[in-house]
């Protein structure tokens, strides 16, 4: 039985959850002890107590501790990647890739520990100087989703502690094993007891964290509906909040697109990692000159994708995360059909040697921007094509969504590429690249219903994880 990590000790909670391999439901990854609301409060108190200890350590020691976590993750990336793929279902190379990113994030923020600068300015008053310095925010609650079990927690923990805060993480109840493994590594890295705490559970444990008046901030990644609930609690308690939410990301393909690149962008962006990426290209918006050829080429590639066990060599698309998500994905296949969309590939539950949640990637054509399939996030291997007349209509359709996370365009015309970059309403834009797949050292996040508050990643992470203090000094 895996336990919670509170105040530097592994502690049992009450009740248990079973973590099942979505590629093979006969394989139980592990059992996990659920944190109680009282233990969530204990974790928050332990984090509070660790703040001055962490603050008293030298920057050198703090930087080295983060670097040590990064090194340990990278050293063990094969085993950690295997564990991740076993519990989440993404193909093994992607699991190892994600863990690698987690290690790189710790190393990046190990450097940022030493680069946290303020500024000194002359005052508008004679003989006065002004100094503006960043300070830690305090205790931060972190709530994370199941689709990135390693890199999303790392993307929050590393900057939070680099900038002097203490944290309580509640990972998704569907993927607690990767979180436990990360905490085992952090336990060995010379961090003070209580600086990082892990509470395992679902919505109830998340709510205990989000509603606590003892936290100073919440960084949440997950669905828009849950994120807004969490934000309401945080605001009621005067805690700051950062939300990374869902998407309905467009990939625009113009007549002059580099054809093979565009097909690859669509297949990768829509279906890799089973389409379970917030940045997945779920809307393929294609101009009429290339439309039919493009649909045919993408459908051919989609039909040839190897769907299978995440740990099997050659698997390109793993299973859906669980039975509930699979039912949701399949319900959207029915909804799209009912709305008159044409299913050109996939959309069927598949049997494999092991019993799992396998779905053949589904591609719809002849869809309209107002259909539910083009308005609601499915979060599975389901994408739809919308035919448009020209670039202007493509941009209008791309922006016709409540979401605004990532948006891509495939074209060889610089005029359209530049125009799109400036006018598409999204936090990230891609030219001749898939909408999913980002660097770790630059800002990440969305606008509109896809994000709220300061962005994550890169140096801007400090906007959320620090607060400024302005000091006035009278010179003598
Ligand atoms: P979810 O909203 O169901 O759950 C996210 C987390 O919130 C989980 O840890 C869950 O246990 C917890 N939670 C659930 N109810 C809660 C409550 N009432 N109070 C507090 N916590 C609660 O999302 P999910 O299904 O785990 O993840 C998929 C979603 O995440 C998709 O919408 C996807 O687009 C989004 N996502 C966004 C990003 C991004 O960076 N923008 C990245 C990955 C995933």
Short mmCIF file of C-alpha atoms and ligand atoms in Angstrom, two decimals:
data_model
loop_
_atom_site.label_atom_id
_atom_site.label_comp_id
_atom_site.label_asym_id
_atom_site.label_seq_id
_atom_site.Cartn_x
_atom_site.Cartn_y
_atom_site.Cartn_z
CA UNK A 1 0.00 0.00 0.00
CA UNK A 2 1.46 3.35 -1.06
CA UNK A 3 1.06 6.21 1.37
CA UNK A 4 0.81 9.99 1.64
CA UNK A 5 3.91 12.09 2.27
CA UNK A 6 3.27 14.63 5.01
CA UNK A 7 5.84 16.58 7.00
CA UNK A 8 8.66 14.41 5.68
CA UNK A 9 7.05 11.07 6.64
CA UNK A 10 5.05 8.45 4.75
CA UNK A 11 1.67 8.18 6.45
CA UNK A 12 -1.33 5.96 6.02
CA UNK A 13 -4.72 7.57 5.43
CA UNK A 14 -8.16 6.05 5.48
CA UNK A 15 -9.52 3.83 2.71
CA UNK A 16 -7.70 2.89 -0.45
CA UNK A 17 -7.79 3.25 -4.19
CA UNK A 18 -6.62 0.76 -6.78
CA UNK A 19 -4.55 2.01 -9.67
CA UNK A 20 -5.26 -0.13 -12.74
CA UNK A 21 -3.22 -0.33 -15.93
CA UNK A 22 -5.51 0.93 -18.75
CA UNK A 23 -3.65 -1.29 -21.26
CA UNK A 24 -4.41 -4.39 -19.17
CA UNK A 25 -7.02 -4.16 -16.45
CA UNK A 26 -5.80 -7.41 -14.87
CA UNK A 27 -2.61 -5.54 -13.95
CA UNK A 28 -3.06 -3.58 -10.71
CA UNK A 29 -0.21 -1.06 -10.59
CA UNK A 30 -0.60 -0.56 -6.85
CA UNK A 31 -2.95 0.34 -4.01
CA UNK A 32 -2.91 3.80 -2.48
CA UNK A 33 -4.00 5.01 0.90
CA UNK A 34 -6.37 8.00 0.70
CA UNK A 35 -5.62 11.16 2.66
CA UNK A 36 -8.29 12.33 5.09
CA UNK A 37 -9.37 15.99 5.29
CA UNK A 38 -7.53 16.17 8.64
CA UNK A 39 -4.36 14.97 6.93
CA UNK A 40 -4.74 17.63 4.25
CA UNK A 41 -4.78 20.19 7.07
CA UNK A 42 -1.71 18.54 8.60
CA UNK A 43 0.08 18.70 5.27
CA UNK A 44 -0.70 22.41 4.96
CA UNK A 45 0.57 23.03 8.51
CA UNK A 46 3.75 21.06 7.77
CA UNK A 47 4.30 23.18 4.66
CA UNK A 48 3.82 26.36 6.69
CA UNK A 49 6.39 25.20 9.25
CA UNK A 50 8.93 24.38 6.53
CA UNK A 51 8.84 27.86 4.98
CA UNK A 52 11.32 29.56 7.35
CA UNK A 53 13.65 26.53 7.26
CA UNK A 54 13.76 26.63 3.45
CA UNK A 55 14.10 30.42 3.51
CA UNK A 56 17.13 30.18 5.82
CA UNK A 57 19.01 27.83 3.50
CA UNK A 58 21.51 29.42 1.14
CA UNK A 59 20.54 29.92 -2.48
CA UNK A 60 23.39 27.58 -3.38
CA UNK A 61 21.95 24.79 -1.19
CA UNK A 62 18.46 25.35 -2.57
CA UNK A 63 19.66 25.33 -6.15
CA UNK A 64 21.64 22.14 -5.55
CA UNK A 65 18.62 20.43 -4.01
CA UNK A 66 16.50 21.14 -7.09
CA UNK A 67 19.34 20.08 -9.35
CA UNK A 68 19.69 16.83 -7.40
CA UNK A 69 16.00 16.07 -7.95
CA UNK A 70 16.45 16.70 -11.68
CA UNK A 71 19.51 14.46 -11.87
CA UNK A 72 17.80 11.64 -9.97
CA UNK A 73 14.77 11.79 -12.27
CA UNK A 74 16.94 11.74 -15.40
CA UNK A 75 19.04 8.87 -14.06
CA UNK A 76 15.92 6.79 -13.43
CA UNK A 77 13.95 7.91 -16.46
CA UNK A 78 13.58 4.47 -18.04
CA UNK A 79 12.00 2.96 -14.91
CA UNK A 80 9.93 6.06 -14.15
CA UNK A 81 8.78 6.27 -17.78
CA UNK A 82 7.73 2.63 -17.69
CA UNK A 83 5.74 3.20 -14.50
CA UNK A 84 4.10 6.26 -16.04
CA UNK A 85 3.13 4.45 -19.23
CA UNK A 86 1.84 1.53 -17.21
CA UNK A 87 -0.50 3.68 -15.15
CA UNK A 88 -1.47 6.29 -17.78
CA UNK A 89 -1.35 4.34 -21.04
CA UNK A 90 0.83 6.55 -23.25
CA UNK A 91 3.38 4.62 -25.35
CA UNK A 92 6.66 3.94 -23.53
CA UNK A 93 8.80 6.43 -25.54
CA UNK A 94 6.27 9.14 -24.62
CA UNK A 95 6.34 8.05 -20.97
CA UNK A 96 10.13 8.27 -20.91
CA UNK A 97 9.93 11.58 -22.77
CA UNK A 98 7.55 13.02 -20.21
CA UNK A 99 9.71 11.96 -17.28
CA UNK A 100 12.73 13.46 -19.03
CA UNK A 101 10.85 16.74 -19.21
CA UNK A 102 10.14 16.56 -15.48
CA UNK A 103 13.87 16.20 -14.82
CA UNK A 104 14.67 19.09 -17.17
CA UNK A 105 12.13 21.28 -15.41
CA UNK A 106 13.83 20.73 -12.04
CA UNK A 107 17.19 21.57 -13.58
CA UNK A 108 15.83 24.70 -15.26
CA UNK A 109 14.39 25.98 -11.98
CA UNK A 110 17.57 25.01 -10.11
CA UNK A 111 19.17 27.73 -12.26
CA UNK A 112 16.29 30.13 -11.71
CA UNK A 113 16.89 29.97 -7.94
CA UNK A 114 20.06 32.00 -8.60
CA UNK A 115 18.48 34.41 -11.05
CA UNK A 116 15.61 35.78 -8.99
CA UNK A 117 16.37 39.48 -9.16
CA UNK A 118 14.52 42.57 -8.06
CA UNK A 119 15.12 46.17 -9.05
CA UNK A 120 16.20 49.39 -7.47
CA UNK A 121 14.82 52.67 -8.81
CA UNK A 122 15.19 56.35 -8.01
CA UNK A 123 12.15 57.77 -6.25
CA UNK A 124 10.10 60.72 -7.46
CA UNK A 125 11.10 62.28 -4.12
CA UNK A 126 14.55 63.73 -3.48
CA UNK A 127 16.88 61.60 -1.37
CA UNK A 128 14.70 58.51 -1.51
CA UNK A 129 15.43 55.18 -3.15
CA UNK A 130 12.96 52.47 -4.01
CA UNK A 131 13.66 48.75 -4.06
CA UNK A 132 11.25 46.18 -5.48
CA UNK A 133 11.99 42.58 -4.47
CA UNK A 134 10.15 39.33 -5.15
CA UNK A 135 9.20 37.25 -2.11
CA UNK A 136 7.62 33.81 -1.75
CA UNK A 137 3.83 33.67 -1.61
CA UNK A 138 3.71 31.00 1.12
CA UNK A 139 1.93 27.64 1.04
CA UNK A 140 0.66 26.65 -2.39
CA UNK A 141 -1.87 23.90 -3.10
CA UNK A 142 -1.27 22.05 -6.36
CA UNK A 143 -4.01 20.03 -8.09
CA UNK A 144 -3.08 18.11 -11.22
CA UNK A 145 -4.76 16.00 -13.95
CA UNK A 146 -4.12 12.43 -15.09
CA UNK A 147 -2.77 13.01 -18.59
CA UNK A 148 0.69 14.24 -17.52
CA UNK A 149 1.35 12.35 -14.25
CA UNK A 150 4.99 13.46 -14.01
CA UNK A 151 5.59 16.68 -15.94
CA UNK A 152 2.58 18.68 -14.72
CA UNK A 153 3.40 18.09 -11.02
CA UNK A 154 7.07 18.90 -11.80
CA UNK A 155 6.00 22.02 -13.68
CA UNK A 156 4.35 23.29 -10.53
CA UNK A 157 6.54 21.93 -7.71
CA UNK A 158 9.87 23.02 -9.21
CA UNK A 159 9.07 26.74 -9.67
CA UNK A 160 7.04 26.87 -6.46
CA UNK A 161 9.95 25.76 -4.29
CA UNK A 162 12.59 27.49 -6.44
CA UNK A 163 10.91 30.79 -5.60
CA UNK A 164 10.76 29.95 -1.90
CA UNK A 165 7.30 28.47 -1.37
CA UNK A 166 6.19 25.19 0.22
CA UNK A 167 3.62 22.93 -1.46
CA UNK A 168 0.91 20.34 -0.98
CA UNK A 169 0.28 18.31 -4.15
CA UNK A 170 -2.90 16.41 -4.87
CA UNK A 171 -2.31 14.42 -8.04
CA UNK A 172 -5.10 12.84 -10.06
CA UNK A 173 -6.52 9.74 -8.38
CA UNK A 174 -6.00 7.90 -11.69
CA UNK A 175 -2.21 8.28 -11.69
CA UNK A 176 -0.84 8.45 -8.14
CA UNK A 177 2.11 6.10 -8.74
CA UNK A 178 4.18 8.63 -10.69
CA UNK A 179 3.57 11.20 -7.95
CA UNK A 180 4.72 8.79 -5.24
CA UNK A 181 7.86 8.03 -7.27
CA UNK A 182 8.60 11.74 -7.61
CA UNK A 183 8.20 12.27 -3.87
CA UNK A 184 10.51 9.33 -3.13
CA UNK A 185 13.13 11.13 -5.19
CA UNK A 186 12.50 14.50 -3.52
CA UNK A 187 12.75 12.83 -0.10
CA UNK A 188 16.39 12.01 -0.89
CA UNK A 189 17.34 15.44 -2.22
CA UNK A 190 17.98 17.42 0.95
CA UNK A 191 14.74 19.38 1.04
CA UNK A 192 13.55 20.30 4.53
CA UNK A 193 10.79 18.10 5.97
CA UNK A 194 7.37 19.49 5.09
CA UNK A 195 8.52 21.58 2.13
CA UNK A 196 6.80 19.21 -0.30
CA UNK A 197 3.76 17.20 0.74
CA UNK A 198 1.66 14.65 -1.11
CA UNK A 199 -2.00 13.92 -0.40
CA UNK A 200 -3.66 11.17 -2.41
CA UNK A 201 -7.32 11.13 -3.40
CA UNK A 202 -10.01 12.45 -5.68
CA UNK A 203 -12.42 15.40 -5.64
CA UNK A 204 -12.93 15.25 -1.88
CA UNK A 205 -9.24 15.61 -1.12
CA UNK A 206 -8.94 18.30 -3.80
CA UNK A 207 -11.78 20.19 -2.19
CA UNK A 208 -10.22 19.94 1.25
CA UNK A 209 -7.14 21.61 -0.23
CA UNK A 210 -8.99 24.20 -2.30
CA UNK A 211 -11.30 25.27 0.51
CA UNK A 212 -8.60 25.59 3.15
CA UNK A 213 -8.26 29.15 4.50
CA UNK A 214 -4.65 28.25 5.40
CA UNK A 215 -3.25 28.22 1.89
CA UNK A 216 -1.95 31.27 0.06
CA UNK A 217 -2.41 30.06 -3.50
CA UNK A 218 -3.68 27.27 -5.73
CA UNK A 219 -2.20 26.19 -9.02
CA UNK A 220 -4.65 23.91 -10.83
CA UNK A 221 -4.47 22.02 -14.10
CA UNK A 222 -7.53 20.15 -15.29
CA UNK A 223 -10.96 20.71 -16.78
CA UNK A 224 -12.52 24.16 -17.04
CA UNK A 225 -15.54 23.16 -14.95
CA UNK A 226 -13.48 21.89 -12.00
CA UNK A 227 -10.95 24.70 -12.31
CA UNK A 228 -13.59 27.36 -11.94
CA UNK A 229 -14.96 25.66 -8.82
CA UNK A 230 -11.48 25.55 -7.33
CA UNK A 231 -10.92 29.21 -8.23
CA UNK A 232 -14.15 30.27 -6.51
CA UNK A 233 -12.99 28.62 -3.27
CA UNK A 234 -9.54 30.15 -3.52
CA UNK A 235 -10.87 33.64 -4.14
CA UNK A 236 -13.32 33.32 -1.24
CA UNK A 237 -10.32 32.67 1.01
CA UNK A 238 -8.18 35.41 -0.52
CA UNK A 239 -5.76 32.90 -2.05
CA UNK A 240 -4.25 33.61 -5.45
CA UNK A 241 -5.09 31.22 -8.24
CA UNK A 242 -3.61 29.93 -11.49
CA UNK A 243 -5.67 27.71 -13.79
CA UNK A 244 -4.49 25.69 -16.81
CA UNK A 245 -7.62 24.29 -18.43
CA UNK A 246 -9.10 22.52 -21.41
CA UNK A 247 -8.89 23.23 -25.13
CA UNK A 248 -10.61 22.82 -28.49
CA UNK A 249 -7.52 23.59 -30.50
CA UNK A 250 -7.68 24.44 -34.20
CA UNK A 251 -5.19 23.40 -36.84
CA UNK A 252 -5.71 25.48 -39.99
CA UNK A 253 -4.52 23.90 -43.24
CA UNK A 254 -4.41 26.23 -46.27
CA UNK A 255 -4.26 25.21 -49.94
CA UNK A 256 -0.57 26.13 -50.07
CA UNK A 257 0.41 24.16 -46.95
CA UNK A 258 3.46 21.89 -47.16
CA UNK A 259 1.21 18.88 -47.66
CA UNK A 260 3.11 16.09 -45.90
CA UNK A 261 3.97 18.36 -42.99
CA UNK A 262 0.32 19.32 -42.60
CA UNK A 263 -0.82 15.68 -42.63
CA UNK A 264 1.79 14.81 -40.01
CA UNK A 265 0.80 17.81 -37.86
CA UNK A 266 -2.82 16.70 -37.96
CA UNK A 267 -2.15 13.03 -37.16
CA UNK A 268 0.33 13.81 -34.41
CA UNK A 269 -1.63 16.72 -32.94
CA UNK A 270 -5.00 15.00 -32.97
CA UNK A 271 -4.22 11.39 -32.11
CA UNK A 272 -0.83 10.89 -30.47
CA UNK A 273 -1.08 10.23 -26.76
CA UNK A 274 -4.61 9.07 -27.57
CA UNK A 275 -5.70 12.67 -28.13
CA UNK A 276 -5.56 13.09 -24.37
CA UNK A 277 -3.63 16.34 -24.50
CA UNK A 278 -5.04 19.73 -23.59
CA UNK A 279 -3.25 21.00 -26.72
CA UNK A 280 -4.62 18.29 -29.06
CA UNK A 281 -5.77 19.48 -32.50
CA UNK A 282 -9.40 18.46 -32.27
CA UNK A 283 -10.58 20.83 -35.04
CA UNK A 284 -8.90 20.54 -38.44
CA UNK A 285 -9.94 23.59 -40.47
CA UNK A 286 -9.10 23.04 -44.13
CA UNK A 287 -9.52 25.26 -47.20
CA UNK A 288 -11.49 23.80 -50.07
CA UNK A 289 -8.69 23.49 -52.64
CA UNK A 290 -6.81 20.91 -50.58
CA UNK A 291 -9.70 19.59 -48.47
CA UNK A 292 -10.54 16.28 -50.16
CA UNK A 293 -6.94 15.25 -50.71
CA UNK A 294 -6.08 16.17 -47.12
CA UNK A 295 -8.98 14.24 -45.58
CA UNK A 296 -8.06 11.19 -47.62
CA UNK A 297 -4.38 11.36 -46.65
CA UNK A 298 -5.10 11.88 -42.94
CA UNK A 299 -7.68 9.07 -42.94
CA UNK A 300 -5.18 6.71 -44.53
CA UNK A 301 -2.55 7.53 -41.90
CA UNK A 302 -5.09 7.27 -39.09
CA UNK A 303 -6.22 3.82 -40.21
CA UNK A 304 -2.62 2.65 -40.18
CA UNK A 305 -1.85 3.84 -36.62
CA UNK A 306 -0.95 0.95 -34.36
CA UNK A 307 -3.27 1.01 -31.35
CA UNK A 308 -2.09 -1.21 -28.53
CA UNK A 309 -0.57 -1.85 -25.14
CA UNK A 310 1.46 1.14 -23.99
CA UNK A 311 4.50 -1.00 -23.17
CA UNK A 312 4.50 -2.96 -26.43
CA UNK A 313 7.19 -1.94 -28.94
CA UNK A 314 5.73 -0.21 -31.97
CA UNK A 315 2.53 1.02 -30.31
CA UNK A 316 1.68 4.47 -31.62
CA UNK A 317 -1.59 5.05 -29.79
CA UNK A 318 -2.20 3.60 -26.33
CA UNK A 319 -5.51 3.02 -24.58
CA UNK A 320 -7.91 5.62 -23.23
CA UNK A 321 -7.31 6.28 -19.52
CA UNK A 322 -10.38 4.48 -18.12
CA UNK A 323 -13.83 3.10 -18.80
CA UNK A 324 -15.54 6.40 -18.03
CA UNK A 325 -13.42 8.39 -20.47
CA UNK A 326 -13.85 5.67 -23.10
CA UNK A 327 -17.64 5.89 -22.71
CA UNK A 328 -17.40 9.67 -23.06
CA UNK A 329 -15.28 9.41 -26.22
CA UNK A 330 -17.68 6.90 -27.77
CA UNK A 331 -20.68 9.02 -26.84
CA UNK A 332 -19.13 11.88 -28.83
CA UNK A 333 -18.71 9.53 -31.80
CA UNK A 334 -22.47 8.93 -31.58
CA UNK A 335 -23.23 12.61 -31.05
CA UNK A 336 -21.18 13.60 -34.11
CA UNK A 337 -22.87 10.95 -36.25
CA UNK A 338 -26.26 12.08 -34.97
CA UNK A 339 -25.40 15.65 -35.98
CA UNK A 340 -24.71 14.49 -39.53
CA UNK A 341 -20.91 14.32 -39.46
CA UNK A 342 -19.30 11.71 -41.72
CA UNK A 343 -17.09 9.19 -39.92
CA UNK A 344 -14.16 8.51 -42.26
CA UNK A 345 -12.01 6.43 -39.93
CA UNK A 346 -12.08 4.67 -36.57
CA UNK A 347 -14.44 5.30 -33.68
CA UNK A 348 -14.70 1.67 -32.60
CA UNK A 349 -13.80 -0.10 -29.41
CA UNK A 350 -10.96 -2.52 -30.12
CA UNK A 351 -9.98 -5.85 -28.59
CA UNK A 352 -6.34 -6.58 -27.94
CA UNK A 353 -4.47 -9.48 -26.32
CA UNK A 354 -5.00 -7.83 -22.96
CA UNK A 355 -8.29 -6.32 -21.84
CA UNK A 356 -8.00 -2.53 -21.89
CA UNK A 357 -9.72 0.66 -22.98
CA UNK A 358 -8.80 0.66 -26.66
CA UNK A 359 -10.47 2.91 -29.19
CA UNK A 360 -9.54 3.29 -32.86
CA UNK A 361 -8.76 6.97 -33.59
CA UNK A 362 -11.87 8.61 -35.01
CA UNK A 363 -11.80 11.14 -37.83
CA UNK A 364 -14.94 13.01 -38.88
CA UNK A 365 -15.43 15.04 -42.05
CA UNK A 366 -18.28 17.26 -43.25
CA UNK A 367 -18.67 18.84 -39.86
CA UNK A 368 -19.95 22.33 -39.11
CA UNK A 369 -18.50 24.77 -36.60
CA UNK A 370 -21.76 24.77 -34.59
CA UNK A 371 -21.84 21.02 -34.01
CA UNK A 372 -21.16 19.86 -30.46
CA UNK A 373 -18.19 17.87 -31.77
CA UNK A 374 -16.60 21.23 -32.64
CA UNK A 375 -17.59 23.08 -29.51
CA UNK A 376 -17.01 20.70 -26.59
CA UNK A 377 -13.72 19.18 -25.44
CA UNK A 378 -13.83 15.39 -25.91
CA UNK A 379 -10.32 14.69 -24.62
CA UNK A 380 -9.85 11.52 -26.60
CA UNK A 381 -8.73 10.29 -30.04
CA UNK A 382 -11.53 12.07 -31.86
CA UNK A 383 -11.02 14.90 -34.37
CA UNK A 384 -13.17 16.60 -36.96
CA UNK A 385 -12.57 18.40 -40.22
CA UNK A 386 -14.31 21.68 -41.05
CA UNK A 387 -14.20 22.78 -44.70
CA UNK A 388 -13.73 26.53 -45.27
CA UNK A 389 -13.50 28.77 -48.33
CA UNK A 390 -10.32 30.73 -47.62
CA UNK A 391 -7.88 31.96 -44.97
CA UNK A 392 -10.25 34.63 -43.68
CA UNK A 393 -12.98 32.11 -42.98
CA UNK A 394 -10.44 29.70 -41.48
CA UNK A 395 -9.32 32.33 -38.96
CA UNK A 396 -12.89 33.18 -38.08
CA UNK A 397 -13.73 29.51 -37.46
CA UNK A 398 -10.49 28.99 -35.51
CA UNK A 399 -11.53 31.78 -33.15
CA UNK A 400 -15.14 30.61 -32.91
CA UNK A 401 -14.68 28.72 -29.65
CA UNK A 402 -14.85 29.46 -25.96
CA UNK A 403 -11.35 27.98 -25.58
CA UNK A 404 -7.97 29.50 -26.47
CA UNK A 405 -5.04 27.25 -25.62
CA UNK A 406 -2.99 26.36 -28.73
CA UNK A 407 -3.65 27.15 -32.41
CA UNK A 408 -1.73 26.01 -35.47
CA UNK A 409 -1.54 26.92 -39.13
CA UNK A 410 0.08 25.08 -42.03
CA UNK A 411 0.94 27.38 -44.90
CA UNK A 412 3.88 28.59 -47.00
CA UNK A 413 2.52 32.14 -47.27
CA UNK A 414 4.26 34.37 -44.74
CA UNK A 415 1.48 36.95 -44.95
CA UNK A 416 -1.03 34.42 -43.57
CA UNK A 417 1.43 32.98 -41.07
CA UNK A 418 2.08 36.42 -39.55
CA UNK A 419 -1.55 37.46 -39.65
CA UNK A 420 -2.62 34.24 -37.93
CA UNK A 421 -0.01 34.60 -35.21
CA UNK A 422 -1.27 38.09 -34.41
CA UNK A 423 -4.99 37.51 -34.69
CA UNK A 424 -5.72 34.00 -33.47
CA UNK A 425 -7.02 34.05 -29.90
CA UNK A 426 -4.81 31.50 -28.18
CA UNK A 427 -2.03 31.42 -25.63
CA UNK A 428 0.27 29.53 -28.02
CA UNK A 429 0.52 29.48 -31.82
CA UNK A 430 2.31 27.05 -34.11
CA UNK A 431 3.46 27.46 -37.72
CA UNK A 432 3.85 24.17 -39.62
CA UNK A 433 4.08 22.36 -36.28
CA UNK A 434 1.55 20.28 -34.33
CA UNK A 435 -0.55 22.21 -31.79
CA UNK A 436 0.75 19.84 -29.11
CA UNK A 437 4.41 19.57 -28.12
CA UNK A 438 6.07 22.53 -26.42
CA UNK A 439 9.43 23.56 -24.98
CA UNK A 440 9.94 23.55 -21.22
CA UNK A 441 11.77 26.87 -20.81
CA UNK A 442 9.14 29.27 -22.18
CA UNK A 443 5.65 30.25 -21.00
CA UNK A 444 2.83 27.74 -21.38
CA UNK A 445 -0.86 28.46 -21.06
CA UNK A 446 -4.09 29.58 -22.62
CA UNK A 447 -6.54 32.43 -22.84
CA UNK A 448 -10.35 32.57 -22.66
CA UNK A 449 -11.76 29.37 -21.07
CA UNK A 450 -8.36 27.64 -21.35
CA UNK A 451 -6.55 29.55 -18.65
CA UNK A 452 -6.79 32.03 -15.85
CA UNK A 453 -4.17 33.93 -13.96
CA UNK A 454 -0.44 34.15 -14.67
CA UNK A 455 1.04 31.61 -17.07
CA UNK A 456 3.18 28.61 -16.15
CA UNK A 457 6.68 27.64 -17.21
CA UNK A 458 9.80 29.56 -18.09
CA UNK A 459 10.74 32.67 -16.22
CA UNK A 460 7.17 34.00 -16.10
CA UNK A 461 6.38 31.27 -13.56
CA UNK A 462 7.64 33.76 -10.99
CA UNK A 463 4.58 35.95 -11.64
CA UNK A 464 2.41 33.44 -9.84
CA UNK A 465 4.89 32.03 -7.34
CA UNK A 466 6.23 35.34 -6.02
CA UNK A 467 4.78 38.56 -4.70
CA UNK A 468 6.64 41.84 -4.75
CA UNK A 469 7.61 43.95 -1.78
CA UNK A 470 8.32 47.62 -2.44
CA UNK A 471 10.72 49.23 0.04
CA UNK A 472 11.43 52.97 0.34
CA UNK A 473 14.74 54.13 1.82
CA UNK A 474 15.66 57.66 2.85
CA UNK A 475 19.32 58.28 2.10
CA UNK A 476 21.27 60.29 4.65
P1 LIG B 1 -10.46 17.18 -13.78
O1 LIG B 1 -10.86 18.61 -13.78
O2 LIG B 1 -11.52 16.16 -13.73
O3 LIG B 1 -9.49 16.88 -12.55
C1 LIG B 1 -8.31 17.61 -12.34
C2 LIG B 1 -7.91 17.47 -10.89
O4 LIG B 1 -8.89 18.09 -10.06
C3 LIG B 1 -7.79 16.02 -10.40
O5 LIG B 1 -6.72 15.92 -9.51
C4 LIG B 1 -9.12 15.82 -9.67
O6 LIG B 1 -9.06 14.82 -8.68
C5 LIG B 1 -9.31 17.17 -9.05
N1 LIG B 1 -10.70 17.51 -8.70
C6 LIG B 1 -11.84 17.00 -9.23
N2 LIG B 1 -12.91 17.61 -8.67
C7 LIG B 1 -12.43 18.49 -7.76
C8 LIG B 1 -13.05 19.41 -6.86
N3 LIG B 1 -14.38 19.54 -6.79
N4 LIG B 1 -12.25 20.18 -6.08
C9 LIG B 1 -10.91 20.08 -6.16
N5 LIG B 1 -10.27 19.21 -6.98
C10 LIG B 1 -11.03 18.43 -7.78
O7 LIG B 1 -9.52 16.98 -15.08
P2 LIG B 1 -8.86 15.61 -15.58
O8 LIG B 1 -9.93 14.77 -16.18
O9 LIG B 1 -7.97 15.04 -14.55
O10 LIG B 1 -7.91 16.16 -16.74
C11 LIG B 1 -8.36 16.43 -18.02
C12 LIG B 1 -8.56 17.92 -18.22
O11 LIG B 1 -7.35 18.61 -17.92
C13 LIG B 1 -8.87 18.28 -19.66
O12 LIG B 1 -9.89 19.26 -19.68
C14 LIG B 1 -7.56 18.85 -20.17
O13 LIG B 1 -7.69 19.73 -21.26
C15 LIG B 1 -7.04 19.54 -18.96
N6 LIG B 1 -5.59 19.76 -19.03
C16 LIG B 1 -5.13 21.02 -19.18
C17 LIG B 1 -3.76 21.25 -19.28
C18 LIG B 1 -3.24 22.65 -19.43
O14 LIG B 1 -2.08 22.87 -19.10
N7 LIG B 1 -4.01 23.60 -19.93
C19 LIG B 1 -2.87 20.19 -19.20
C20 LIG B 1 -3.37 18.91 -19.02
C21 LIG B 1 -4.74 18.70 -18.93
#
